[in-house]
Coordinates of N, CA and C in Angstrom, one line a residue:
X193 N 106.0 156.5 198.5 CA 106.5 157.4 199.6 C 106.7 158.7 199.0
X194 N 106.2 159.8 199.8 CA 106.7 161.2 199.1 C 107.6 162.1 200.0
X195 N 108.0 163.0 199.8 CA 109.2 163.5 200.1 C 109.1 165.3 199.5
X196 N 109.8 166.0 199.9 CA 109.7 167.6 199.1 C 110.3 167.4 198.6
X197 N 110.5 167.7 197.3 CA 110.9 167.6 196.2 C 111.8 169.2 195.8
X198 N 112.7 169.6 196.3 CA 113.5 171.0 195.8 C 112.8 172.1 196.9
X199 N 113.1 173.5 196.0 CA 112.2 174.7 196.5 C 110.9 174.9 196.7
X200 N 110.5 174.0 195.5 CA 109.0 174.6 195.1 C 107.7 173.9 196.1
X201 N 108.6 172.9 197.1 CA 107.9 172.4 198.1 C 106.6 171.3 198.1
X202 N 106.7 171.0 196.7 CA 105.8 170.4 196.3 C 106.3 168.5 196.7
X203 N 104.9 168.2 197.0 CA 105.4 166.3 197.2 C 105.1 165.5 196.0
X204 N 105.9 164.5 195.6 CA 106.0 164.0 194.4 C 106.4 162.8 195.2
X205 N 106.0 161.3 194.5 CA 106.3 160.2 194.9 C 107.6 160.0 194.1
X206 N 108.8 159.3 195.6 CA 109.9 158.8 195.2 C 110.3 157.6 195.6
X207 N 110.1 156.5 194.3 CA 111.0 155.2 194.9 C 111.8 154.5 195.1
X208 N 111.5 153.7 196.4 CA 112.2 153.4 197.1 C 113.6 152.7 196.3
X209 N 114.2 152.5 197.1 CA 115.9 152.1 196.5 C 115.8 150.3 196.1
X210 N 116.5 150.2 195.3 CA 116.1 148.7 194.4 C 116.4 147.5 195.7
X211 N 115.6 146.7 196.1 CA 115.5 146.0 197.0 C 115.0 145.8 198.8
X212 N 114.1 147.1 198.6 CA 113.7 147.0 199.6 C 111.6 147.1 199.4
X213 N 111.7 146.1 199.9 CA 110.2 145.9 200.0 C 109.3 147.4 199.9
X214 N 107.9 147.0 199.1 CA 106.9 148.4 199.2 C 106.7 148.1 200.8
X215 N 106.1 147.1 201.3 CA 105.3 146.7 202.5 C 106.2 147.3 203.7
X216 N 107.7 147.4 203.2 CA 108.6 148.2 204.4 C 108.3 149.6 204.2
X217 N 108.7 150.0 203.1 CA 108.4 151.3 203.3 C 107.1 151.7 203.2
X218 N 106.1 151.2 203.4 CA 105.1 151.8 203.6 C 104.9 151.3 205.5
X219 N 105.1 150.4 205.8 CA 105.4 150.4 207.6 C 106.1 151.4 207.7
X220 N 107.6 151.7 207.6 CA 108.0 152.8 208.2 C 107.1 154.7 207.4
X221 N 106.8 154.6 206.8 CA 105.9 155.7 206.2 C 104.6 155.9 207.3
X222 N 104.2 154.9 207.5 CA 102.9 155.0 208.5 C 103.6 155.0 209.7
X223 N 104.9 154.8 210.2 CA 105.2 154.8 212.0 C 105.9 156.3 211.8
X224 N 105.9 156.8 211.2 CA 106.7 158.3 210.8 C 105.3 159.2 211.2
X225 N 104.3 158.9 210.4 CA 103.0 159.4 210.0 C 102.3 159.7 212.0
X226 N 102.8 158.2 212.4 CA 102.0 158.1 213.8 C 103.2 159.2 215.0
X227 N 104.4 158.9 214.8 CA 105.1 159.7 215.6 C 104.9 161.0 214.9
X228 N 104.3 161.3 214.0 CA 104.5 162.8 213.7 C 103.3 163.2 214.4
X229 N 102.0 162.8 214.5 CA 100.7 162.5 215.1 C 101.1 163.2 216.5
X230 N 101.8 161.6 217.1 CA 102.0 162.0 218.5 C 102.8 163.2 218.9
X231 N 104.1 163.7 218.0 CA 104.6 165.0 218.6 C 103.8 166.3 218.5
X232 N 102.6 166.1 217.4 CA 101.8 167.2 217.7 C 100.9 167.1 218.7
X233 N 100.2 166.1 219.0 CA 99.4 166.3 219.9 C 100.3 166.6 221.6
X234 N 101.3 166.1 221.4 CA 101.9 166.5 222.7 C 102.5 168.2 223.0
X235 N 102.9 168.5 221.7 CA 103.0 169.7 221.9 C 101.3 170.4 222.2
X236 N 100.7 170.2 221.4 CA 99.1 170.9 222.1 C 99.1 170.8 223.4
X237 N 99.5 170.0 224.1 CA 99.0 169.5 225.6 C 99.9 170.4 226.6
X238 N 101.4 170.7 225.7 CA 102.3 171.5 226.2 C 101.7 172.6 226.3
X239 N 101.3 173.2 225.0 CA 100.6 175.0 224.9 C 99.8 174.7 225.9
X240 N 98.7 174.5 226.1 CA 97.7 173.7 227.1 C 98.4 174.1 228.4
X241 N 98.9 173.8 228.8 CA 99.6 173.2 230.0 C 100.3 174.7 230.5
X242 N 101.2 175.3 229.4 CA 101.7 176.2 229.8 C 100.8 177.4 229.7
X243 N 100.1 177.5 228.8 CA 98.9 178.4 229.2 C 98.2 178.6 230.8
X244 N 97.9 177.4 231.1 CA 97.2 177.4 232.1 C 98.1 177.9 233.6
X245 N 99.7 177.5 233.2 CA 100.6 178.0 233.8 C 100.5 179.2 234.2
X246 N 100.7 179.7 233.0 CA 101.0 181.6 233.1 C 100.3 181.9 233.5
X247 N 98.9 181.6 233.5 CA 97.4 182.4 234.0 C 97.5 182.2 235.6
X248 N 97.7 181.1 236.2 CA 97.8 180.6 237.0 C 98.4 182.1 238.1
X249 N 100.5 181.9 237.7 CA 100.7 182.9 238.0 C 100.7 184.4 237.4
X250 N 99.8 184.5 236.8 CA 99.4 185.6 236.0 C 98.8 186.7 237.0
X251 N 97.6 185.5 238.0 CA 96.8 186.1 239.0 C 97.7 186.6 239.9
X252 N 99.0 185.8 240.3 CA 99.9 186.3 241.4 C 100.7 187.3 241.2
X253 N 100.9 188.1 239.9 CA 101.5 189.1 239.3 C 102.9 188.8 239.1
X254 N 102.8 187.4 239.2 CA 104.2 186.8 238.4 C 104.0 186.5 236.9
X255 N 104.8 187.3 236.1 CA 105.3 187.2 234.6 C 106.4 186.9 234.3
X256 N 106.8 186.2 233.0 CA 107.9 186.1 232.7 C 109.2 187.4 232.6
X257 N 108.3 188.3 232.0 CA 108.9 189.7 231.5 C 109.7 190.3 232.6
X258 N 108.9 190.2 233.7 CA 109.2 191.2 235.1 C 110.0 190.3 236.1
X259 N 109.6 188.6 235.7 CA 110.7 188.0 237.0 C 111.3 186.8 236.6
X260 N 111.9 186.7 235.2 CA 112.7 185.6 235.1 C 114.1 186.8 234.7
X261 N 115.0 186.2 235.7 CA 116.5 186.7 235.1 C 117.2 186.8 234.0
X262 N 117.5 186.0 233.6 CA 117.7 184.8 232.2 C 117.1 183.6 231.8
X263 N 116.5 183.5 230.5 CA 115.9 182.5 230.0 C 116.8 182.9 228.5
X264 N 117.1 181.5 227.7 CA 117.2 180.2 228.3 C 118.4 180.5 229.0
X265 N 118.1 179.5 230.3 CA 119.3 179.4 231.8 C 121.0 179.9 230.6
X266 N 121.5 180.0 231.4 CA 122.9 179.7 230.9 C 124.1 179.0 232.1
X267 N 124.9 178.1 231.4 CA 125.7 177.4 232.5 C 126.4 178.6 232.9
X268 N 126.9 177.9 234.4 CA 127.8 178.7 235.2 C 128.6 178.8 234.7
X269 N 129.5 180.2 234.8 CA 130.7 179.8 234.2 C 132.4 180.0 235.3

């Protein structure tokens, strides 16, 4: 399993702690691998999505700049 190692950002294999199976940590290394997978592709579908948003109302001369009040919301106070 590797990990960043300091500043220099570099990955270097580090093992696992005395008594825990390779076969585990290499299952949880690959379900880490797959959720990291899936949050990127979801964020693409976000950009995607919100793109098609703006343009959408882009045509209606609605922009963020000119007609959102406050972003991010803030509670009532």
């Amino acid at each position: 399993m590797a990990f960043p190692n300091g500043a220099d950002g570099h990955r270097r294999a580090t093992p696992a702690p005395a008594g825990v199976p390779p076969t585990y940590v290499r299952y949880l290394r690959d379900r880490l691998l797959e959720a990291e997978a899936g949050l990127t592709a979801m964020n693409e579908r976000y950009e995607r999505t919100k793109a098609g948003f703006d343009r959408c109302y882009a045509r209606r001369g609605i922009t963020p700049d000119t007609d959102i009040a406050s972003w991010p919301p803030t509670a009532p106070r």
